[in-house]
PDB file of C-alpha atoms in Angstrom:
ATOM      1  CA  THR A  40     -40.544 -64.063 -17.623  1.00 84.00           C
ATOM      2  CA  THR A  41     -37.885 -63.722 -20.259  1.00 92.00           C
ATOM      3  CA  ARG A  42     -39.456 -60.498 -21.320  1.00 92.00           C
ATOM      4  CA  ALA A  43     -39.625 -59.326 -17.731  1.00 93.00           C
ATOM      5  CA  ARG A  44     -36.015 -60.324 -17.257  1.00 93.00           C
ATOM      6  CA  ASP A  45     -35.001 -58.441 -20.425  1.00 93.00           C
ATOM      7  CA  GLU A  46     -36.921 -55.373 -19.296  1.00 93.00           C
ATOM      8  CA  ALA A  47     -35.337 -55.580 -15.847  1.00 95.00           C
ATOM      9  CA  GLN A  48     -31.903 -55.934 -17.411  1.00 94.00           C
ATOM     10  CA  LEU A  49     -32.578 -52.974 -19.706  1.00 95.00           C
ATOM     11  CA  LEU A  50     -33.787 -50.911 -16.755  1.00 96.00           C
ATOM     12  CA  SER A  51     -30.727 -51.959 -14.791  1.00 96.00           C
ATOM     13  CA  GLN A  52     -28.430 -50.876 -17.643  1.00 97.00           C
ATOM     14  CA  GLN A  53     -30.260 -47.555 -17.957  1.00 97.00           C
ATOM     15  CA  LEU A  54     -30.012 -46.981 -14.217  1.00 97.00           C
ATOM     16  CA  GLN A  55     -26.319 -47.880 -14.255  1.00 97.00           C
ATOM     17  CA  THR A  56     -25.737 -45.468 -17.169  1.00 97.00           C
ATOM     18  CA  ARG A  57     -27.601 -42.749 -15.268  1.00 97.00           C
ATOM     19  CA  ILE A  58     -25.608 -43.533 -12.099  1.00 97.00           C
ATOM     20  CA  ASP A  59     -22.351 -43.351 -14.077  1.00 97.00           C
ATOM     21  CA  THR A  60     -23.393 -40.020 -15.592  1.00 97.00           C
ATOM     22  CA  LEU A  61     -24.340 -38.620 -12.180  1.00 98.00           C
ATOM     23  CA  GLU A  62     -21.058 -39.839 -10.692  1.00 98.00           C
ATOM     24  CA  ASP A  63     -19.144 -38.118 -13.522  1.00 97.00           C
ATOM     25  CA  GLU A  64     -21.138 -34.911 -12.941  1.00 97.00           C
ATOM     26  CA  LEU A  65     -20.490 -35.163  -9.194  1.00 98.00           C
ATOM     27  CA  HIS A  66     -16.777 -35.657  -9.822  1.00 97.00           C
ATOM     28  CA  ASP A  67     -16.681 -32.652 -12.173  1.00 97.00           C
ATOM     29  CA  ALA A  68     -18.652 -30.527  -9.696  1.00 98.00           C
ATOM     30  CA  SER A  69     -16.334 -31.571  -6.853  1.00 97.00           C
ATOM     31  CA  ALA A  70     -13.273 -30.699  -8.913  1.00 97.00           C
ATOM     32  CA  GLU A  71     -14.782 -27.301  -9.789  1.00 97.00           C
ATOM     33  CA  ALA A  72     -15.682 -26.682  -6.129  1.00 98.00           C
ATOM     34  CA  GLN A  73     -12.086 -27.494  -5.151  1.00 97.00           C
ATOM     35  CA  ARG A  74     -10.791 -25.051  -7.781  1.00 97.00           C
ATOM     36  CA  TRP A  75     -13.109 -22.374  -6.380  1.00 98.00           C
ATOM     37  CA  LYS A  76     -11.911 -23.149  -2.871  1.00 97.00           C
ATOM     38  CA  ASP A  77      -8.269 -22.969  -3.979  1.00 97.00           C
ATOM     39  CA  ASP A  78      -8.926 -19.682  -5.794  1.00 97.00           C
ATOM     40  CA  ALA A  79     -10.669 -18.281  -2.719  1.00 97.00           C
ATOM     41  CA  GLU A  80      -7.737 -19.277  -0.477  1.00 97.00           C
ATOM     42  CA  GLU A  81      -5.289 -17.695  -2.913  1.00 97.00           C
ATOM     43  CA  SER A  82      -7.395 -14.532  -2.998  1.00 97.00           C
ATOM     44  CA  HIS A  83      -7.479 -14.407   0.800  1.00 97.00           C
ATOM     45  CA  GLU A  84      -3.695 -14.812   0.920  1.00 97.00           C
ATOM     46  CA  THR A  85      -3.288 -12.026  -1.638  1.00 97.00           C
ATOM     47  CA  ILE A  86      -5.632  -9.778   0.341  1.00 98.00           C
ATOM     48  CA  ALA A  87      -3.713 -10.473   3.559  1.00 97.00           C
ATOM     49  CA  THR A  88      -0.417  -9.683   1.836  1.00 97.00           C
ATOM     50  CA  LEU A  89      -1.832  -6.461   0.380  1.00 97.00           C
ATOM     51  CA  GLN A  90      -3.205  -5.453   3.782  1.00 97.00           C
ATOM     52  CA  GLU A  91       0.239  -5.982   5.319  1.00 97.00           C
ATOM     53  CA  THR A  92       1.806  -3.919   2.535  1.00 97.00           C
ATOM     54  CA  VAL A  93      -0.732  -1.121   3.040  1.00 98.00           C
ATOM     55  CA  SER A  94      -0.144  -1.204   6.796  1.00 97.00           C
ATOM     56  CA  GLU A  95       3.634  -1.009   6.313  1.00 97.00           C
ATOM     57  CA  ARG A  96       3.257   1.864   3.851  1.00 97.00           C
ATOM     58  CA  ASP A  97       0.894   3.689   6.223  1.00 98.00           C
ATOM     59  CA  LYS A  98       3.533   3.420   8.958  1.00 98.00           C
ATOM     60  CA  ARG A  99       6.212   4.651   6.554  1.00 97.00           C
ATOM     61  CA  ILE A 100       4.018   7.588   5.471  1.00 98.00           C
ATOM     62  CA  ALA A 101       3.359   8.512   9.115  1.00 98.00           C
ATOM     63  CA  SER A 102       7.090   8.379   9.810  1.00 98.00           C
ATOM     64  CA  LEU A 103       7.873  10.546   6.790  1.00 98.00           C
ATOM     65  CA  GLU A 104       5.150  13.025   7.751  1.00 98.00           C
ATOM     66  CA  HIS A 105       6.692  13.269  11.218  1.00 97.00           C
ATOM     67  CA  LYS A 106      10.147  13.857   9.711  1.00 97.00           C
ATOM     68  CA  LEU A 107       8.733  16.484   7.346  1.00 97.00           C
ATOM     69  CA  ALA A 108       7.060  18.281  10.239  1.00 97.00           C
ATOM     70  CA  ALA A 109      10.345  18.262  12.168  1.00 97.00           C
ATOM     71  CA  LEU A 110      12.203  19.580   9.105  1.00 97.00           C
ATOM     72  CA  ALA A 111       9.600  22.303   8.589  1.00 97.00           C
ATOM     73  CA  THR A 112       9.980  23.387  12.212  1.00 97.00           C
ATOM     74  CA  SER A 113      13.765  23.374  11.888  1.00 97.00           C
ATOM     75  CA  HIS A 114      13.645  25.370   8.658  1.00 96.00           C
ATOM     76  CA  GLN A 115      11.248  27.844  10.208  1.00 96.00           C
ATOM     77  CA  GLU A 116      13.612  28.293  13.148  1.00 96.00           C
ATOM     78  CA  GLN A 117      16.560  28.744  10.775  1.00 96.00           C
ATOM     79  CA  ALA A 118      14.619  31.272   8.698  1.00 96.00           C
ATOM     80  CA  SER A 119      13.749  33.188  11.832  1.00 95.00           C
ATOM     81  CA  ALA A 120      17.408  33.202  12.930  1.00 95.00           C
ATOM     82  CA  ILE A 121      18.541  34.348   9.479  1.00 94.00           C
ATOM     83  CA  SER A 122      15.938  37.092   9.499  1.00 93.00           C
ATOM     84  CA  LYS A 123      17.142  38.237  12.907  1.00 93.00           C
ATOM     85  CA  GLN A 124      20.782  38.189  11.755  1.00 90.00           C
ATOM     86  CA  THR A 125      19.826  40.132   8.633  1.00 88.00           C
ATOM     87  CA  GLN A 126      18.085  42.737  10.741  1.00 87.00           C
ATOM     88  CA  GLN A 127      21.114  42.961  13.026  1.00 87.00           C
ATOM     89  CA  LEU A 128      23.374  43.374   9.992  1.00 83.00           C
ATOM     90  CA  ARG A 129      21.172  46.157   8.630  1.00 80.00           C
ATOM     91  CA  GLU A 130      21.274  47.888  11.989  1.00 82.00           C
ATOM     92  CA  SER A 131      25.047  47.418  12.140  1.00 85.00           C
ATOM     93  CA  LYS A 132      25.482  48.894   8.650  1.00 79.00           C
ATOM     94  CA  SER A 133      23.217  51.767   9.601  1.00 80.00           C
ATOM     95  CA  VAL A 134      25.298  52.439  12.722  1.00 80.00           C
ATOM     96  CA  GLN A 135      28.524  52.119  10.700  1.00 78.00           C
ATOM     97  CA  SER A 136      27.192  54.591   8.149  1.00 80.00           C
ATOM     98  CA  ALA A 137      26.250  57.042  10.904  1.00 77.00           C
ATOM     99  CA  ILE A 138      29.699  56.701  12.482  1.00 73.00           C
ATOM    100  CA  GLN A 139      31.383  57.281   9.118  1.00 74.00           C
ATOM    101  CA  LYS A 140      29.331  60.405   8.610  1.00 78.00           C
ATOM    102  CA  LEU A 141      30.332  61.614  12.057  1.00 75.00           C
ATOM    103  CA  CYS A 142      33.996  60.760  11.639  1.00 77.00           C
ATOM    104  CA  GLY A 143      34.302  62.148   8.137  1.00 70.00           C
ATOM    105  CA  SER A 144      36.774  60.283   6.008  1.00 57.00           C
ATOM    106  CA  LEU A 145      37.767  57.742   8.660  1.00 55.00           C
ATOM    107  CA  VAL A 146      36.866  54.270   7.355  1.00 57.00           C
ATOM    108  CA  ILE A 147      35.799  51.653   9.835  1.00 56.00           C
ATOM    109  CA  GLU A 148      35.935  48.096   8.557  1.00 62.00           C
ATOM    110  CA  THR A 149      33.718  45.431   9.979  1.00 61.00           C
ATOM    111  CA  PRO A 150      35.004  41.886  10.386  1.00 60.00           C
ATOM    112  CA  LYS A 151      34.072  39.564   7.565  1.00 59.00           C
TER     113      LYS A 151
END
């Protein structure tokens, strides 16, 4: 009986040691799982922030593209007007030259 009691006590100590070890491992695993969870939450927050930034930049790019298109149209219209004015000036100079030839030495000045 003493021997049985000693063996039971030894078994009890071994079981308690194993229980303590398992509890420590469980605690460590729980702490690691919490770190992973925290890291995942932080990553999700970062992703959400980056998605918002991308969305804002996409809107800004679309706005700038619209402005560029409007500027291109305006510049094209201005170029067309300048071309027309240049053509009119050429025609005016051609007419002035013809008049000068007809009038001889009479000089006709055009407004500046």
